[in-house]
Coordinates of C-alpha atoms in Angstrom, one line a residue:
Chain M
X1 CA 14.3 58.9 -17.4
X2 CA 11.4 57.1 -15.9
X3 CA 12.1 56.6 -12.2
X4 CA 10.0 54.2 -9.6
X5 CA 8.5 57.0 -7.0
X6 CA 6.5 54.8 -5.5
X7 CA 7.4 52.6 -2.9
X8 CA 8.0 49.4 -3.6
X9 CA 8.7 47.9 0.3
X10 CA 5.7 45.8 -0.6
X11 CA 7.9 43.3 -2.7
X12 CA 9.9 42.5 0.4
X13 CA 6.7 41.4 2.2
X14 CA 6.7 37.2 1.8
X15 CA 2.9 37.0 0.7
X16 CA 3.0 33.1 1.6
X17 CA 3.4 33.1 5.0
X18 CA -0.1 34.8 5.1
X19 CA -1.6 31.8 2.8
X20 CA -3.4 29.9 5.4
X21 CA -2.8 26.8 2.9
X22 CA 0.8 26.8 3.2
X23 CA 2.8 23.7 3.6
X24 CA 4.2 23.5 7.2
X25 CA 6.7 20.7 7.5
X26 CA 6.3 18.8 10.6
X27 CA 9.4 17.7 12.1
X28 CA 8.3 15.0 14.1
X29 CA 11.7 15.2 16.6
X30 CA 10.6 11.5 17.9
X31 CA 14.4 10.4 18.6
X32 CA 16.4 12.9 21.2
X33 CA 18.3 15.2 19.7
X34 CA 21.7 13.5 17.8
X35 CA 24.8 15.6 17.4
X36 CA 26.6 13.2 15.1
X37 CA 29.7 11.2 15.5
X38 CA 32.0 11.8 18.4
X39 CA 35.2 13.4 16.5
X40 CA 37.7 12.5 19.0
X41 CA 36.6 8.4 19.6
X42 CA 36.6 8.5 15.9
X43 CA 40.2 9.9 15.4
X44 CA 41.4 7.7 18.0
X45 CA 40.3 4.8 16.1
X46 CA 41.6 5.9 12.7
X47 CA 44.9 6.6 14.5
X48 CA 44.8 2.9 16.1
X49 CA 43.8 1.4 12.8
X50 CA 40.5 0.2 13.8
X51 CA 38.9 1.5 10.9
X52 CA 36.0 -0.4 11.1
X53 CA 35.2 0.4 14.3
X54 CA 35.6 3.6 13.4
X55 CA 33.2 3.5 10.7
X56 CA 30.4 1.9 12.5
X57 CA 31.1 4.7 15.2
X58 CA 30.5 7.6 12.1
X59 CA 27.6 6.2 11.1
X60 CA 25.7 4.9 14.3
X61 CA 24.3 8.4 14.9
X62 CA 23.8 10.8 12.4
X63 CA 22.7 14.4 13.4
X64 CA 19.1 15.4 13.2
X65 CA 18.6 18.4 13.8
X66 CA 19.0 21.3 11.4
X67 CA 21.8 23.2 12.6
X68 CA 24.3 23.6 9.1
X69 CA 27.0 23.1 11.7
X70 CA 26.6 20.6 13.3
X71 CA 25.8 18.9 9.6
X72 CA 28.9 19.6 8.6
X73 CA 30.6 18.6 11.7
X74 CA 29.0 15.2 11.0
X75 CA 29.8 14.9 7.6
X76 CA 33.8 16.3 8.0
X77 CA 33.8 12.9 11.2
X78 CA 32.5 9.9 8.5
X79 CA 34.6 11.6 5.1
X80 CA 37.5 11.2 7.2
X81 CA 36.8 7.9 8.1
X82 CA 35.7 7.1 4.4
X83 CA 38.9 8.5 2.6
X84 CA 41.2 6.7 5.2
X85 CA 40.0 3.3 3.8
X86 CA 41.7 0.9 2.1
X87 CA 40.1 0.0 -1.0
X88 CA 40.0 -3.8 -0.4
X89 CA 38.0 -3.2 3.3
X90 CA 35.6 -1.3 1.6
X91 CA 33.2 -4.3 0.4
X92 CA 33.2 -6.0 4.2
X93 CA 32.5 -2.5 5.6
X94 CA 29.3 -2.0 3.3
X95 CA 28.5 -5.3 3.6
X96 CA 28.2 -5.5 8.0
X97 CA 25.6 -2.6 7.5
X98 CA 21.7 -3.3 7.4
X99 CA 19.9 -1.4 5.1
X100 CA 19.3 1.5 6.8
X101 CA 23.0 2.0 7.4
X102 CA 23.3 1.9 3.5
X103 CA 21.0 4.6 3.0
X104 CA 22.7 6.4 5.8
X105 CA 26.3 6.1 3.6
X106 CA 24.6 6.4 0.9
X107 CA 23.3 9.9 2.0
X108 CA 27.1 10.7 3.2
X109 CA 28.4 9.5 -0.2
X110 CA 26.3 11.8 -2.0
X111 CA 27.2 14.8 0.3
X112 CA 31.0 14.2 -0.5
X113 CA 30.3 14.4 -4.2
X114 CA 29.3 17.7 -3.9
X115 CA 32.6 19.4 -2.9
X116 CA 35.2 17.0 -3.9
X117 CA 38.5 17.4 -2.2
X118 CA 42.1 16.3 -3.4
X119 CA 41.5 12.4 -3.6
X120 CA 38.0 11.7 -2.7
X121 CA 35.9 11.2 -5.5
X122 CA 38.1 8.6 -6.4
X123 CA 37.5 6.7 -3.0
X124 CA 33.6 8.1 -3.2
X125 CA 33.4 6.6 -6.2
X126 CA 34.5 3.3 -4.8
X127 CA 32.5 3.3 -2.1
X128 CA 29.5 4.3 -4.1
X129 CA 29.8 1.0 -6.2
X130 CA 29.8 -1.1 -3.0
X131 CA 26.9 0.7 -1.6
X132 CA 25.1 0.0 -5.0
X133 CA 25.9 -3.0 -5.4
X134 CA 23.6 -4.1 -2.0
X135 CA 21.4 -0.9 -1.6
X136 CA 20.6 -1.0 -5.6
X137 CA 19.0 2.1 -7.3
X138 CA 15.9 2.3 -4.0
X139 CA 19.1 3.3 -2.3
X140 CA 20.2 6.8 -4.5
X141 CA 16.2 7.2 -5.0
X142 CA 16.3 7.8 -0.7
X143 CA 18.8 10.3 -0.6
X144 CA 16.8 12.4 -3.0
X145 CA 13.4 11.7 -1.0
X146 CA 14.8 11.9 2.2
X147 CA 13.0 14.3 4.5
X148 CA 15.8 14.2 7.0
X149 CA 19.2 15.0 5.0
X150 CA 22.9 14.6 6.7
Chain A
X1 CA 1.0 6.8 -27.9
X2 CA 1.2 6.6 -24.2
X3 CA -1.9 5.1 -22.6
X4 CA -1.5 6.8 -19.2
X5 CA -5.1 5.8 -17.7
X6 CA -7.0 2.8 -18.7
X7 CA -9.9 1.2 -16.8
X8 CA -10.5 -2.2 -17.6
X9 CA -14.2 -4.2 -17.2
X10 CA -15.5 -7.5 -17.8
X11 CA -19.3 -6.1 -18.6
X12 CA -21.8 -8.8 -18.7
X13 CA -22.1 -10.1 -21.8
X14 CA -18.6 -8.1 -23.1
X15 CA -15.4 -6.9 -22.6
X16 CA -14.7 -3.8 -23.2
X17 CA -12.1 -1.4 -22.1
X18 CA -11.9 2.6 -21.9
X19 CA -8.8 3.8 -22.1
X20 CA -7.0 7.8 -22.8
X21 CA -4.3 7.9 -25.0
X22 CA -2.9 10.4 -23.2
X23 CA -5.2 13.2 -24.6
X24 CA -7.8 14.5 -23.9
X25 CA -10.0 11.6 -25.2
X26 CA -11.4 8.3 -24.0
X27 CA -11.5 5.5 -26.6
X28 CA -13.6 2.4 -25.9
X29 CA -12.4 -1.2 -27.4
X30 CA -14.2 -3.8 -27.4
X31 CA -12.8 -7.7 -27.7
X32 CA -13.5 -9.8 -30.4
X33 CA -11.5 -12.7 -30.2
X34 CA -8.2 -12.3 -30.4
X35 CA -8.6 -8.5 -31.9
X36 CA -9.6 -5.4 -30.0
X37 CA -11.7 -3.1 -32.2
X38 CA -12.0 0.7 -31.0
X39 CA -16.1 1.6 -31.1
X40 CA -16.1 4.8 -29.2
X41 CA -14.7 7.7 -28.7
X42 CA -15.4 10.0 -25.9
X43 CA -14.3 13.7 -26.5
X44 CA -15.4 16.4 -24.2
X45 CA -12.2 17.1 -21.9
X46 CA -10.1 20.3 -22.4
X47 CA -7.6 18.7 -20.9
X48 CA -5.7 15.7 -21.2
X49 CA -7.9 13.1 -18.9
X50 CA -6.1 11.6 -15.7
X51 CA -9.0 9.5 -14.4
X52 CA -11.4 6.8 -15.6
X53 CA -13.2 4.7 -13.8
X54 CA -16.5 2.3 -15.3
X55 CA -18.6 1.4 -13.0
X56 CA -19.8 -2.4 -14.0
X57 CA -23.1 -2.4 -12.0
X58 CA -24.4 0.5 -13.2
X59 CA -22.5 0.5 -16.7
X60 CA -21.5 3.9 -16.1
X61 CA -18.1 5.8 -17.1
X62 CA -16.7 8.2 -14.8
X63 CA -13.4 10.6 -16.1
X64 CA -11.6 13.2 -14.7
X65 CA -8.7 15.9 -16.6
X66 CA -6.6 18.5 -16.2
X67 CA -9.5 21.0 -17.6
X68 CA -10.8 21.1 -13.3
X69 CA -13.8 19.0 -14.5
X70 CA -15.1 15.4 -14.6
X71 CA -18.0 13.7 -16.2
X72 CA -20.3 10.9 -16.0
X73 CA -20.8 9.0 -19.1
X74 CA -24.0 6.6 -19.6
X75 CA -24.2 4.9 -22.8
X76 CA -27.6 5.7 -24.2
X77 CA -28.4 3.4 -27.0
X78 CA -25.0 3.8 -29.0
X79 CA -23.3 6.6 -27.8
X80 CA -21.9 7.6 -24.6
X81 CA -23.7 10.7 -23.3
X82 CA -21.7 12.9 -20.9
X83 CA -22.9 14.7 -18.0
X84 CA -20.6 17.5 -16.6
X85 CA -20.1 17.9 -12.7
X86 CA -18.4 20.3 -11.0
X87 CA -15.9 19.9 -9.2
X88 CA -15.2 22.8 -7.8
X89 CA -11.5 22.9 -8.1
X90 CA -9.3 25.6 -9.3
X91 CA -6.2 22.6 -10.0
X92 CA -6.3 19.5 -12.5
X93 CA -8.2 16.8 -11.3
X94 CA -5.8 13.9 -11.3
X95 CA -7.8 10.3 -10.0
X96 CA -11.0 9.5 -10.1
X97 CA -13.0 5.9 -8.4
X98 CA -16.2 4.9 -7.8
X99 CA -17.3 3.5 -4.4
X100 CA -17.9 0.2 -4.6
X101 CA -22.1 0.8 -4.8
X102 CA -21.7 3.3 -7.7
X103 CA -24.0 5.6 -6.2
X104 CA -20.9 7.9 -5.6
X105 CA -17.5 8.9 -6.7
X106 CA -14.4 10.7 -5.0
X107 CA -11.5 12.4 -7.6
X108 CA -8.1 13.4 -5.9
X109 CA -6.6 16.7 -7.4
X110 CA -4.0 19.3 -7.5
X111 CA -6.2 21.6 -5.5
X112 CA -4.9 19.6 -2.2
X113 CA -9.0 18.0 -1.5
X114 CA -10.9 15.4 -2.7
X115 CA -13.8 15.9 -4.1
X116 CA -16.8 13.5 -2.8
X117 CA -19.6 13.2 -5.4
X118 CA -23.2 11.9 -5.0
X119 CA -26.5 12.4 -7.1
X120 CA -28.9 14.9 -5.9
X121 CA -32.4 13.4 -7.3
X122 CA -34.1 16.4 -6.4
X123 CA -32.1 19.0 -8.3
X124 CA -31.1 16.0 -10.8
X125 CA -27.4 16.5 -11.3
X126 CA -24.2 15.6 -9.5
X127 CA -23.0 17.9 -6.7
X128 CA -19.8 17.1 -4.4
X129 CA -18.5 17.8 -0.8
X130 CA -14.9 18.6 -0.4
X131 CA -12.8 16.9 2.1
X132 CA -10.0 19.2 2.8
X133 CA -8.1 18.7 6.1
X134 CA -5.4 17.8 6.6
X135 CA -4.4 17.4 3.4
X136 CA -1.1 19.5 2.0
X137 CA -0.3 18.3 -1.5
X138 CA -2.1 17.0 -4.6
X139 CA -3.9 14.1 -4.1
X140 CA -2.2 11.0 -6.1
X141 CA -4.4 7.7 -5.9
X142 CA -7.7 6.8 -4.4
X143 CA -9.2 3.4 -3.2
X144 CA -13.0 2.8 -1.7
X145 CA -13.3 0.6 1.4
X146 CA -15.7 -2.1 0.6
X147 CA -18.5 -0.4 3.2
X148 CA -18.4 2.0 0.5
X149 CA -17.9 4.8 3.1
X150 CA -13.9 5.1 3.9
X151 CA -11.5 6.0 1.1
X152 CA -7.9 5.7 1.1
X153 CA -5.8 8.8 -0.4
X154 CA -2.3 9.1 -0.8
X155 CA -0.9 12.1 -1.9
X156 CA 1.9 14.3 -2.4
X157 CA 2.3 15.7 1.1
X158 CA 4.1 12.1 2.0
X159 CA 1.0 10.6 3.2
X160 CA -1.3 8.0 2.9
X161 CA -4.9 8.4 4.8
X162 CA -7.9 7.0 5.2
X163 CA -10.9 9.4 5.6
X164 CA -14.8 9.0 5.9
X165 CA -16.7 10.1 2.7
X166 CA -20.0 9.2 4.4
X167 CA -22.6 11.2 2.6
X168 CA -26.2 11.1 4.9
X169 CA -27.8 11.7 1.5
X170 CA -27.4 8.5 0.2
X171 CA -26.7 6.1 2.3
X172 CA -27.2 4.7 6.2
X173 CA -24.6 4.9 9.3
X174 CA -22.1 2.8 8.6
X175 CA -21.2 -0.2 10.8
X176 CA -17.8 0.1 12.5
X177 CA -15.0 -0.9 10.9
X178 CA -11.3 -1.8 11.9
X179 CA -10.2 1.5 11.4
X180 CA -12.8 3.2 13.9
X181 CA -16.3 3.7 14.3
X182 CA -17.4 7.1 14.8
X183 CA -17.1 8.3 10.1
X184 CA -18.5 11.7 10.1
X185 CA -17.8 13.1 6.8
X186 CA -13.9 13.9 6.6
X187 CA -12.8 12.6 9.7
X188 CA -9.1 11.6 9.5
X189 CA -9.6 7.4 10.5
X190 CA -5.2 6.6 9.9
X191 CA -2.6 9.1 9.0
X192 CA 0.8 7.0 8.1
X193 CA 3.9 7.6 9.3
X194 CA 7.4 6.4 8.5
X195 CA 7.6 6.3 4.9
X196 CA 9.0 9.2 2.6
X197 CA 8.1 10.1 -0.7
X198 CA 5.0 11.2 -2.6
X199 CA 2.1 8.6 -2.3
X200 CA 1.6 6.9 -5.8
X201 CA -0.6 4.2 -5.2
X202 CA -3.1 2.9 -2.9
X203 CA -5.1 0.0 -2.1
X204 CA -7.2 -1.8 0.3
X205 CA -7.3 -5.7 0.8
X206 CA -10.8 -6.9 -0.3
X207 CA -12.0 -6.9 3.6
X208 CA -11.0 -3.6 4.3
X209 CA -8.8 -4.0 7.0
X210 CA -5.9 -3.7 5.4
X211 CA -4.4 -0.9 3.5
X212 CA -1.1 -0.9 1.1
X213 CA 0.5 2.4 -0.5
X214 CA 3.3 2.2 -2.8
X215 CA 5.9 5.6 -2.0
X216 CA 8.6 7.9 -3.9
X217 CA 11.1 6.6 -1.7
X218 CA 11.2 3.0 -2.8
X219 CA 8.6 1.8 -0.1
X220 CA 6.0 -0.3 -0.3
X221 CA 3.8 -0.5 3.2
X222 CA 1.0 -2.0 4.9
X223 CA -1.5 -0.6 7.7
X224 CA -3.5 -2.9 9.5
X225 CA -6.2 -1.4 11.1
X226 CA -7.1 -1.8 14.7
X227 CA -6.8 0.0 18.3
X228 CA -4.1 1.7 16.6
X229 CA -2.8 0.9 13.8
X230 CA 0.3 -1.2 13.0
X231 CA 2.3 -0.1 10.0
X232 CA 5.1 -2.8 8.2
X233 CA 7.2 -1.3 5.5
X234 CA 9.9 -2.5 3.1
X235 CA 12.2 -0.1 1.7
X236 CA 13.4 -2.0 -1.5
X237 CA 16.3 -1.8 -4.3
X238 CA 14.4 -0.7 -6.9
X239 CA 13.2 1.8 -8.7
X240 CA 9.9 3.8 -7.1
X241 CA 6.9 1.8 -7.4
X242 CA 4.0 3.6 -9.1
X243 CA 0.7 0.8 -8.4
X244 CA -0.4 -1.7 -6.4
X245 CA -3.3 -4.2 -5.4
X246 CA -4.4 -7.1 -3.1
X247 CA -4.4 -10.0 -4.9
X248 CA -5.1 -12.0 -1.9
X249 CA -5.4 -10.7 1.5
X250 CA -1.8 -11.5 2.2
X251 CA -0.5 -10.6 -1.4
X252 CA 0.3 -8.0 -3.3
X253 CA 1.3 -6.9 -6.7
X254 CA 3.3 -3.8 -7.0
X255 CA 5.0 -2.5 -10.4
X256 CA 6.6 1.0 -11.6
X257 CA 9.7 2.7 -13.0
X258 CA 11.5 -0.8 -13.1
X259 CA 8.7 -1.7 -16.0
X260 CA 8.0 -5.6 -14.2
X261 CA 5.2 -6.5 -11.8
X262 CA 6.1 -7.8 -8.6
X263 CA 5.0 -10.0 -5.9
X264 CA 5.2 -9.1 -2.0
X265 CA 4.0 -10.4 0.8
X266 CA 2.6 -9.4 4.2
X267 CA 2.9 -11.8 7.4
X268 CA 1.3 -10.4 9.7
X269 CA 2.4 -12.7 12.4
X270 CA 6.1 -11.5 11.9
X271 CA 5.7 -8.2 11.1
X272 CA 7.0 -8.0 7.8
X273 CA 6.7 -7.2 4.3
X274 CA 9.2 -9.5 1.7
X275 CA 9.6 -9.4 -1.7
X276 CA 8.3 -12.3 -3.6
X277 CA 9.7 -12.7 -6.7
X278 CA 9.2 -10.5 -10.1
X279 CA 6.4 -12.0 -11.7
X280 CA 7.9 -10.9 -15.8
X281 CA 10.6 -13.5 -16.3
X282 CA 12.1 -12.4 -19.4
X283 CA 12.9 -15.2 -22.0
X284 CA 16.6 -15.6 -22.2
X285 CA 18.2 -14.0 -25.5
X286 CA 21.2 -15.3 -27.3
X287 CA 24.0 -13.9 -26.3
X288 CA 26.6 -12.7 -29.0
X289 CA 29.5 -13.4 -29.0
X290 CA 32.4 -10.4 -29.0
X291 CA 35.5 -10.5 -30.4
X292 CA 38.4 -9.4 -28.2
X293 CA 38.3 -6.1 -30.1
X294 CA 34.9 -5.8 -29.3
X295 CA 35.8 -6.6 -25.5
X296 CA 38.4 -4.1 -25.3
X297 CA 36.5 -1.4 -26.9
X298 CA 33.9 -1.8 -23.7
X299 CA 36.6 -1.7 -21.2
X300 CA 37.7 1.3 -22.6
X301 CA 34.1 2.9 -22.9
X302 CA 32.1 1.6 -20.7
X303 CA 34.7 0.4 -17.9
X304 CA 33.0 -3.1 -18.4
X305 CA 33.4 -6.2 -20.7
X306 CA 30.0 -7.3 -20.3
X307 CA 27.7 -7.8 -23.6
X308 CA 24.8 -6.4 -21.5
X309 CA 23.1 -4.5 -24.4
X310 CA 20.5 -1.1 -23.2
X311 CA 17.7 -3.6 -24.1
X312 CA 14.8 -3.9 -21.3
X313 CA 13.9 -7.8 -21.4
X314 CA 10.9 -7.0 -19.6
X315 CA 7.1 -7.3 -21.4
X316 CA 6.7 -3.3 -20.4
X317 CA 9.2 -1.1 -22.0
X318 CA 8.4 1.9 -20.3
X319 CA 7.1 2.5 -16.7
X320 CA 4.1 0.9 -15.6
X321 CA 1.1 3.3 -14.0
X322 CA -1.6 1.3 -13.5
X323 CA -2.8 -1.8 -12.3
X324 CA -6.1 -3.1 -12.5
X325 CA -7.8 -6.6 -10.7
X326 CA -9.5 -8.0 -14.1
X327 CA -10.8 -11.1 -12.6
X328 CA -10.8 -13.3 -9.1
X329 CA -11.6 -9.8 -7.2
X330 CA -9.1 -8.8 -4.3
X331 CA -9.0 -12.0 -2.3
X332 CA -8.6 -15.1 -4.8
X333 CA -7.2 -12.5 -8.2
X334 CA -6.7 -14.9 -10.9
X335 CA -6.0 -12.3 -14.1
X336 CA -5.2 -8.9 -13.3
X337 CA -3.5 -6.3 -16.1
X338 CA -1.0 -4.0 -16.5
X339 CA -1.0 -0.8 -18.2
X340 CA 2.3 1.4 -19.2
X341 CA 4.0 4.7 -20.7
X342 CA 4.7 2.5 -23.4
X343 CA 1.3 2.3 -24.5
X344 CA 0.7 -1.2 -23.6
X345 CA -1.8 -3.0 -22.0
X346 CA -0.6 -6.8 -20.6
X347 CA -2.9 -9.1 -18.7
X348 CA -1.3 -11.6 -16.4
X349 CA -3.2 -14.7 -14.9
X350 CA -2.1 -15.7 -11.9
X351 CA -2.5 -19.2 -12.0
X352 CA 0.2 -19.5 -15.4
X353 CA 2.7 -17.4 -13.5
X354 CA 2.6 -19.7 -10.3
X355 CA 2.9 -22.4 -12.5
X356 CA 5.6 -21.2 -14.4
X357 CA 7.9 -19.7 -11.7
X358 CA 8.6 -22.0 -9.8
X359 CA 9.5 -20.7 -6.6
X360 CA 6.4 -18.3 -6.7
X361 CA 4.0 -18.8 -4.1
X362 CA 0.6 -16.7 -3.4
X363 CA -0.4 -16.9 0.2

């Protein structure tokens, strides 16, 4: 049987960080470093009832920097907030946001879809069609261009 | 067939367009009253061909393709000759303009530089200088200033810029401009910031001083050069758009994936961008009627009652890629046209839709 004797350690070298062409992405880190929503003020709320104080307090700032736990952090702070709604404050909630806030939910929607838990693509879904409904299709087309993901 | 590049002129005495029909040909039609006859074809690309561009000055064609090359056409008594230049790109060339004096002409490309053209009497053929920095992606769109020195570029890296082709060969210092005054060849004169998305279109206002690129991310912004430049965006609700163009200084017409052209407008004074209307106002169809049957067969399907059929009402039925300013110029456009995926060409005049819509107003 033919057997590789030669080494082949050369495979494990990543020939494009030598490429002096390489596409570097600049993270311009303009705004101070965000670590998402406060999890307790945000619990206290839902616990008070005050969910829309609650959400504005989820959404007002989300993380930027690239540290997977503090993303998920983030994200774990505004589901919470989104599955404890009722469906008939959803449209008033989507509808005190500007339209950067929409993207912003929008962006959070989409990142619940991807592991759905026991009831919330049922909500997500809801909140999805209110989002639409004022962000429109620019909306979903940000939160596959976005540079900057939650 | 798709017509994915089209240029559009108003020769002289005729009017004839070149267009590619998504090949690697270039068919010339000329108008005859209400017909369009096709009396050329163009074949030397072997590759589709991204870029055309007639110069109406010089009657010259200029084309660009996937095969890395690009070539002058001149029409020498009835047939367009073409004259190869090298690009010197090892990526498909993918836009190509002529400055506004024809004497050169830049083409954007996959191989992340744009490729400045000029003639070299001397050596009689076409030769080019590359500008390369700081440029990460493939280059999307092109646009000349009017001082036929600064182009525009946007481009896949998420930017739009505007850089000096000055070639000393062919032409004087320039005069300086609102977006600097020191244009050595590939200095970086704006660099945007705070948009997303690949660059798809680009354009300046007919005096130069503004600049409007169309994004991936739904945007549509405007630079307005000075000390520093002052950048307005408006993220919209639409689909990306894919072209755009001045139509006065103020205005704009912007149209992509969404298959309508559409208005915007800059106030400076404010700071803003706002959408102005869609400028393809469907005619209303009849609306069947549906039975209840009918009704409750949609609920069930389509979780809605409404007749809403998968029809586009709009004159486009595919995404629209090009633009072009037939008539009128930048400042006072009074036709421009429209070119699609569908393989249509439409041409729109101004005055008709302003008219017609009636709370459409160009500023």
């Amino acid at each position: 049987m033919a057997k590789n004797t030669l080494s082949s350690r050369f495979r494990k070298v990543d020939i494009d960080e030598y490429d002096e062409n390489k596409f570097v992405d600049e993270h311009h880190d303009e705004a101070p470093d965000q670590h998402g929503p406060d999890a307790v003020e945000v619990d206290n709320l839902i616990r008070q009832g005050d969910m829309m104080a609650a959400f504005h307090i989820a959404l007002r700032s989300p993380p930027n920097s690239k540290n997977p736990v503090v993303k998920e952090r983030a994200l774990a702070v505004v589901l919470r907030v989104l599955t404890s709604f009722k469906s008939s404050d959803i449209e008033p909630a989507v509808k005190s946001l500007d339209r950067n806030g929409v993207d912003l939910l929008m962006k959070y929607i989409y990142r619940g879809f991807e592991r759905p838990s026991e009831n919330s693509s049922a909500i997500l879904l809801q909140w999805h069609e209110k989002a639409f409904a004022v962000g429109g299709l620019g909306s979903i087309v940000r939160v596959l261009t976005a540079r900057k993901t939650v | 067939a798709a017509v994915s590049n089209s240029s559009l002129t108003s020769c002289f005495t005729m009017n004839e367009i070149a267009l590619s029909p998504n090949n690697h040909e270039v068919h010339i039609y000329k108008k005859g009253g209400n017909n369009w006859t096709k009396i050329h074809v163009l074949k030397e690309h072997n590759g589709q061909v991204t870029g055309i561009d007639w110069a109406p000055e010089s009657n010259r064609i200029v084309t660009c393709g996937t095969d890395r090359n690009a070539y002058v056409w001149t029409l020498k008594g009835d047939a367009w000759k073409p004259t190869l230049v090298i690009l010197r790109i090892n990526r498909a060339a993918r836009c190509v303009k002529w400055s506004p004096k024809e004497n050169k002409f830049a083409v954007g490309s996959g191989s992340r530089l744009i490729s400045v053209c000029y003639f070299e009497q001397d050596n009689d053929w076409w030769v080019c200088k590359h500008i390369k920095k700081p440029i990460r992606s493939t280059i999307l769109c092109l646009d000349w200033h009017p001082n036929n020195v600064l182009l525009a570029a946007g481009s896949c890296d998420f930017k739009c810029r505007i850089f000096s082709a000055y070639i000393k060969e062919v032409e004087e210092k320039p005069a300086p401009t609102a977006w600097g005054s020191k244009m050595p060849f590939g200095e970086v004169m704006f660099e945007s910031s705070g948009t997303a998305g690949w660059v798809h279109g680009v354009c300046f206002s007919e005096s130069g001083n503004r600049v409007a690129w169309a994004s991936h991310d739904s945007t549509v912004a405007v630079a307005e050069g000075g000390k520093s430049a002052v950048i307005t965006s408006l993220t919209t609700e639409t689909l990306p758009l894919l072209c755009l163009t001045f139509i006065t200084e103020n205005s704009l017409v912007a149209a992509g994936h969404d298959c309508y052209p559409a208005l915007f407008v800059y106030d400076a004074g404010k700071g803003t961008i706002t959408f102005g209307g869609k400028l393809d106002v469907p005619k209303q169809s009849a609306q069947k009627g549906l039975t209840a049957r009918e009704r409750f067969q949609n609920l069930d399907k389509k979780a809605t009652s409404e007749t809403k059929e998968a029809v586009l009402e709009s004159l486009h039925k595919n995404s629209i890629s090009q633009l072009s300013v037939l008539e009128g110029g930048k400042a006072k456009c009074t036709k421009f046209s429209t070119t699609g995926m569908d393989g249509g060409m439409a041409i729109w005049d101004v005055k008709t839709l302003e008219a017609s819509m009636k709370d459409l107003k160009i500023v």
